[in-house]
Amino acid sequence: YYRDLALRLAEHGVDAIGMDYFGRSAGIGDRGPGFDWAKHVPQTTYEGLRVDVTAAVEHLRTTTGASRILTMGFCMGGRLAFLTSGFELGLAGVIGFYGWPVGPSKNGTPAPAEVAGTFEAPVLAIFGGADEGIGSDAVAVFERQAVTGGLAFVHFLRDGVAGVNGLGNVRGTALSPDGKHLYSASPSDNGVGIFARNATTGQLSYVGIRVDG
């Protein structure tokens, strides 16, 4: 799949290289549609993936002379693409399709939301509204550093966890004028979630939900 994607990009005049996530455990060469990729996911490591991404970027830069390089990935690769923004590779941007931004992984990659403060390249994150694996059911809080402008992950709340309600399929959020409350518009819950905001830390705590009707 990734080989074909690289070919499609090349057809449109974009120099591209496809990285094999599983070459370290499954060997190289064609594997066919019956390849059991799932069992190889936990055999990958964050350190190994980072080394391979770095090698791929440097190879592309050396062989093509490209001055603007972006990374792209899907699912596990989408999460990795987000993380490459902090790899200090001089990237022009990163594109991740439905990569998990929060929570643990099967191969030790950190949650992108928790290391967002290390990101240097612009991030384009693309998610599908019908994707049941990654729903719009959470709100994350970041702290902006006054000196550097970087972001530091604080925490996140998820709908249905620890009594939280009002984050199901969120379509928007709004901060009260005094900064003391955050409101979420939730079509799935048919209401507005209400969260108290700590003025010092920015941390949110669930207050309740106002349901239509």
CSV table of C-alpha atoms in Angstrom, one decimal:
chain,number,residue,atom,x,y,z
A,1,TYR,CA,0.0,0.0,0.0
A,2,TYR,CA,2.7,2.5,1.0
A,3,ARG,CA,4.7,1.6,-2.1
A,4,ASP,CA,1.7,2.4,-4.3
A,5,LEU,CA,1.1,5.6,-2.4
A,6,ALA,CA,4.7,6.7,-3.1
A,7,LEU,CA,4.2,5.9,-6.8
A,8,ARG,CA,0.9,7.9,-6.9
A,9,LEU,CA,2.8,10.9,-5.4
A,10,ALA,CA,5.6,10.5,-7.8
A,11,GLU,CA,3.1,10.5,-10.7
A,12,HIS,CA,2.1,14.0,-9.6
A,13,GLY,CA,5.7,15.2,-9.5
A,14,VAL,CA,6.3,14.7,-5.8
A,15,ASP,CA,9.6,12.9,-4.8
A,16,ALA,CA,8.5,10.3,-2.3
A,17,ILE,CA,9.9,7.4,-0.3
A,18,GLY,CA,7.9,4.7,1.5
A,19,MET,CA,9.2,3.3,4.8
A,20,ASP,CA,8.6,-0.3,5.8
A,21,TYR,CA,7.4,-0.4,9.4
A,22,PHE,CA,7.9,-4.1,9.7
A,23,GLY,CA,11.2,-4.7,7.9
A,24,ARG,CA,13.0,-5.3,11.2
A,25,SER,CA,10.7,-8.2,12.2
A,26,ALA,CA,9.3,-9.5,8.9
A,27,GLY,CA,12.2,-9.1,6.6
A,28,ILE,CA,12.1,-7.3,3.2
A,29,GLY,CA,10.3,-8.2,0.0
A,30,ASP,CA,6.7,-8.5,-1.1
A,31,ARG,CA,4.4,-10.1,1.5
A,32,GLY,CA,1.0,-10.3,-0.2
A,33,PRO,CA,-2.5,-9.6,1.0
A,34,GLY,CA,-2.4,-12.4,3.6
A,35,PHE,CA,0.4,-10.8,5.6
A,36,ASP,CA,-0.4,-10.8,9.3
A,37,TRP,CA,0.8,-7.3,10.0
A,38,ALA,CA,-1.0,-7.1,13.4
A,39,LYS,CA,1.4,-9.4,15.1
A,40,HIS,CA,4.3,-7.3,14.0
A,41,VAL,CA,3.0,-4.0,15.4
A,42,PRO,CA,4.1,-4.8,19.0
A,43,GLN,CA,7.5,-5.9,17.6
A,44,THR,CA,8.2,-2.4,16.4
A,45,THR,CA,9.8,0.1,18.8
A,46,TYR,CA,9.6,3.8,19.1
A,47,GLU,CA,13.4,4.0,19.0
A,48,GLY,CA,13.6,1.8,15.8
A,49,LEU,CA,10.8,3.7,14.1
A,50,ARG,CA,12.6,7.0,14.8
A,51,VAL,CA,15.9,5.8,13.4
A,52,ASP,CA,14.1,4.5,10.3
A,53,VAL,CA,12.2,7.8,9.7
A,54,THR,CA,15.4,9.8,10.1
A,55,ALA,CA,17.2,7.5,7.6
A,56,ALA,CA,14.3,7.8,5.1
A,57,VAL,CA,14.2,11.6,5.4
A,58,GLU,CA,18.0,12.0,5.0
A,59,HIS,CA,18.0,9.6,2.0
A,60,LEU,CA,15.2,11.6,0.3
A,61,ARG,CA,17.0,14.8,1.0
A,62,THR,CA,20.4,13.6,-0.2
A,63,THR,CA,19.1,11.8,-3.4
A,64,THR,CA,16.6,14.4,-4.6
A,65,GLY,CA,17.9,17.7,-3.1
A,66,ALA,CA,14.5,18.4,-1.7
A,67,SER,CA,14.3,21.5,0.4
A,68,ARG,CA,10.8,20.9,1.8
A,69,ILE,CA,10.0,17.5,3.2
A,70,LEU,CA,6.8,16.3,4.8
A,71,THR,CA,5.9,13.0,6.4
A,72,MET,CA,2.5,11.2,6.0
A,73,GLY,CA,1.0,8.2,7.7
A,74,PHE,CA,-2.2,6.4,8.4
A,75,CYS,CA,-3.5,4.9,11.7
A,76,MET,CA,-0.3,3.7,13.5
A,77,GLY,CA,1.6,5.7,10.8
A,78,GLY,CA,-0.6,8.7,11.4
A,79,ARG,CA,0.4,8.7,15.1
A,80,LEU,CA,4.0,8.3,14.1
A,81,ALA,CA,3.7,11.2,11.5
A,82,PHE,CA,2.5,13.5,14.3
A,83,LEU,CA,5.5,12.6,16.4
A,84,THR,CA,7.9,13.2,13.6
A,85,SER,CA,7.2,16.9,14.0
A,86,GLY,CA,9.4,16.7,17.1
A,87,PHE,CA,12.2,14.7,15.6
A,88,GLU,CA,14.3,17.8,14.7
A,89,LEU,CA,14.4,16.8,11.0
A,90,GLY,CA,13.7,20.2,9.6
A,91,LEU,CA,10.4,19.1,8.2
A,92,ALA,CA,8.1,21.5,6.4
A,93,GLY,CA,5.0,19.8,7.8
A,94,VAL,CA,3.5,16.4,8.9
A,95,ILE,CA,0.2,14.8,7.8
A,96,GLY,CA,-1.5,12.2,9.9
A,97,PHE,CA,-4.7,10.3,9.0
A,98,TYR,CA,-6.7,9.0,11.9
A,99,GLY,CA,-3.6,8.6,14.2
A,100,TRP,CA,-4.4,8.2,17.9
A,101,PRO,CA,-3.4,11.5,19.5
A,102,VAL,CA,-3.8,10.4,23.1
A,103,GLY,CA,-3.5,7.2,25.2
A,104,PRO,CA,-1.0,4.3,25.2
A,105,SER,CA,0.2,2.4,22.1
A,106,LYS,CA,1.1,-1.2,21.3
A,107,ASN,CA,4.7,-0.3,20.6
A,108,GLY,CA,5.7,2.3,23.1
A,109,THR,CA,5.2,5.4,21.0
A,110,PRO,CA,4.3,8.3,23.2
A,111,ALA,CA,0.9,10.0,22.9
A,112,PRO,CA,1.4,13.0,20.5
A,113,ALA,CA,-0.8,15.2,22.7
A,114,GLU,CA,1.6,14.6,25.6
A,115,VAL,CA,4.7,15.7,23.6
A,116,ALA,CA,3.2,18.4,21.5
A,117,GLY,CA,5.6,20.9,23.2
A,118,THR,CA,8.4,19.3,21.2
A,119,PHE,CA,6.7,19.8,17.8
A,120,GLU,CA,8.5,22.1,15.4
A,121,ALA,CA,6.7,21.4,12.1
A,122,PRO,CA,3.1,22.3,11.3
A,123,VAL,CA,0.7,19.4,11.8
A,124,LEU,CA,-2.3,18.5,9.7
A,125,ALA,CA,-4.5,15.9,11.5
A,126,ILE,CA,-7.3,14.3,9.5
A,127,PHE,CA,-10.0,12.2,11.1
A,128,GLY,CA,-13.2,10.6,9.7
A,129,GLY,CA,-16.5,11.4,11.4
A,130,ALA,CA,-17.6,7.8,11.1
A,131,ASP,CA,-14.4,6.4,12.5
A,132,GLU,CA,-15.5,4.4,15.6
A,133,GLY,CA,-12.0,4.0,16.8
A,134,ILE,CA,-11.3,7.7,17.1
A,135,GLY,CA,-14.4,9.6,17.9
A,136,SER,CA,-14.6,13.3,18.8
A,137,ASP,CA,-15.4,12.4,22.4
A,138,ALA,CA,-12.6,14.0,24.3
A,139,VAL,CA,-11.1,17.4,25.1
A,140,ALA,CA,-7.4,18.0,25.8
A,141,VAL,CA,-5.9,20.8,27.7
A,142,PHE,CA,-2.5,22.3,26.9
A,143,GLU,CA,-0.4,25.1,28.6
A,144,ARG,CA,1.4,27.6,26.4
A,145,GLN,CA,4.9,28.5,27.6
A,146,ALA,CA,5.2,32.2,28.0
A,147,VAL,CA,8.8,32.4,26.8
A,148,THR,CA,9.0,29.9,24.0
A,149,GLY,CA,5.3,29.8,22.9
A,150,GLY,CA,5.5,26.0,23.0
A,151,LEU,CA,2.7,23.7,24.3
A,152,ALA,CA,2.8,21.4,27.3
A,153,PHE,CA,0.2,18.7,27.7
A,154,VAL,CA,-1.9,19.1,30.9
A,155,HIS,CA,-4.6,16.4,30.8
A,156,PHE,CA,-7.6,15.3,28.9
A,157,LEU,CA,-11.2,14.3,29.6
A,158,ARG,CA,-13.1,11.6,27.7
A,159,ASP,CA,-16.9,11.1,27.4
A,160,GLY,CA,-18.2,8.3,29.5
A,161,VAL,CA,-15.0,8.1,31.6
A,162,ALA,CA,-15.1,9.1,35.4
A,163,GLY,CA,-18.6,10.3,35.1
A,164,VAL,CA,-17.9,12.8,32.3
A,165,ASN,CA,-20.8,13.5,29.9
A,166,GLY,CA,-21.3,16.0,27.1
A,167,LEU,CA,-18.3,15.2,25.0
A,168,GLY,CA,-20.0,12.7,22.6
A,169,ASN,CA,-19.3,13.6,19.0
A,170,VAL,CA,-18.3,17.2,20.0
A,171,ARG,CA,-18.9,19.8,17.3
A,172,GLY,CA,-17.4,22.8,19.1
A,173,THR,CA,-16.3,24.2,22.4
A,174,ALA,CA,-16.5,27.7,23.9
A,175,LEU,CA,-14.8,29.4,26.8
A,176,SER,CA,-16.8,31.7,29.0
A,177,PRO,CA,-15.8,35.4,28.9
A,178,ASP,CA,-14.4,35.2,32.4
A,179,GLY,CA,-12.4,32.1,31.5
A,180,LYS,CA,-13.9,30.1,34.4
A,181,HIS,CA,-16.0,27.6,32.3
A,182,LEU,CA,-15.7,25.6,29.1
A,183,TYR,CA,-18.8,24.5,27.2
A,184,SER,CA,-19.0,21.7,24.7
A,185,ALA,CA,-21.7,21.2,22.0
A,186,SER,CA,-22.6,17.5,21.9
A,187,PRO,CA,-25.1,16.2,19.3
A,188,SER,CA,-24.8,12.7,20.5
A,189,ASP,CA,-25.7,13.7,24.0
A,190,ASN,CA,-28.3,16.3,22.7
A,191,GLY,CA,-26.9,18.9,25.1
A,192,VAL,CA,-24.1,21.2,26.2
A,193,GLY,CA,-21.4,19.9,28.6
A,194,ILE,CA,-20.3,22.2,31.3
A,195,PHE,CA,-16.7,22.2,32.7
A,196,ALA,CA,-15.1,24.3,35.4
A,197,ARG,CA,-11.7,25.7,34.5
A,198,ASN,CA,-8.9,26.3,37.0
A,199,ALA,CA,-7.6,29.8,36.2
A,200,THR,CA,-4.1,29.0,37.3
A,201,THR,CA,-3.5,25.6,35.7
A,202,GLY,CA,-6.2,25.5,33.0
A,203,GLN,CA,-7.2,22.1,34.2
A,204,LEU,CA,-10.9,21.2,33.6
A,205,SER,CA,-13.3,19.4,36.0
A,206,TYR,CA,-16.7,18.2,34.9
A,207,VAL,CA,-19.7,20.1,36.3
A,208,GLY,CA,-22.7,18.7,34.4
A,209,ILE,CA,-24.7,18.7,31.2
A,210,ARG,CA,-27.7,20.7,30.1
A,211,VAL,CA,-29.8,18.5,27.8
A,212,ASP,CA,-32.2,19.9,25.2
A,213,GLY,CA,-35.9,19.5,26.2
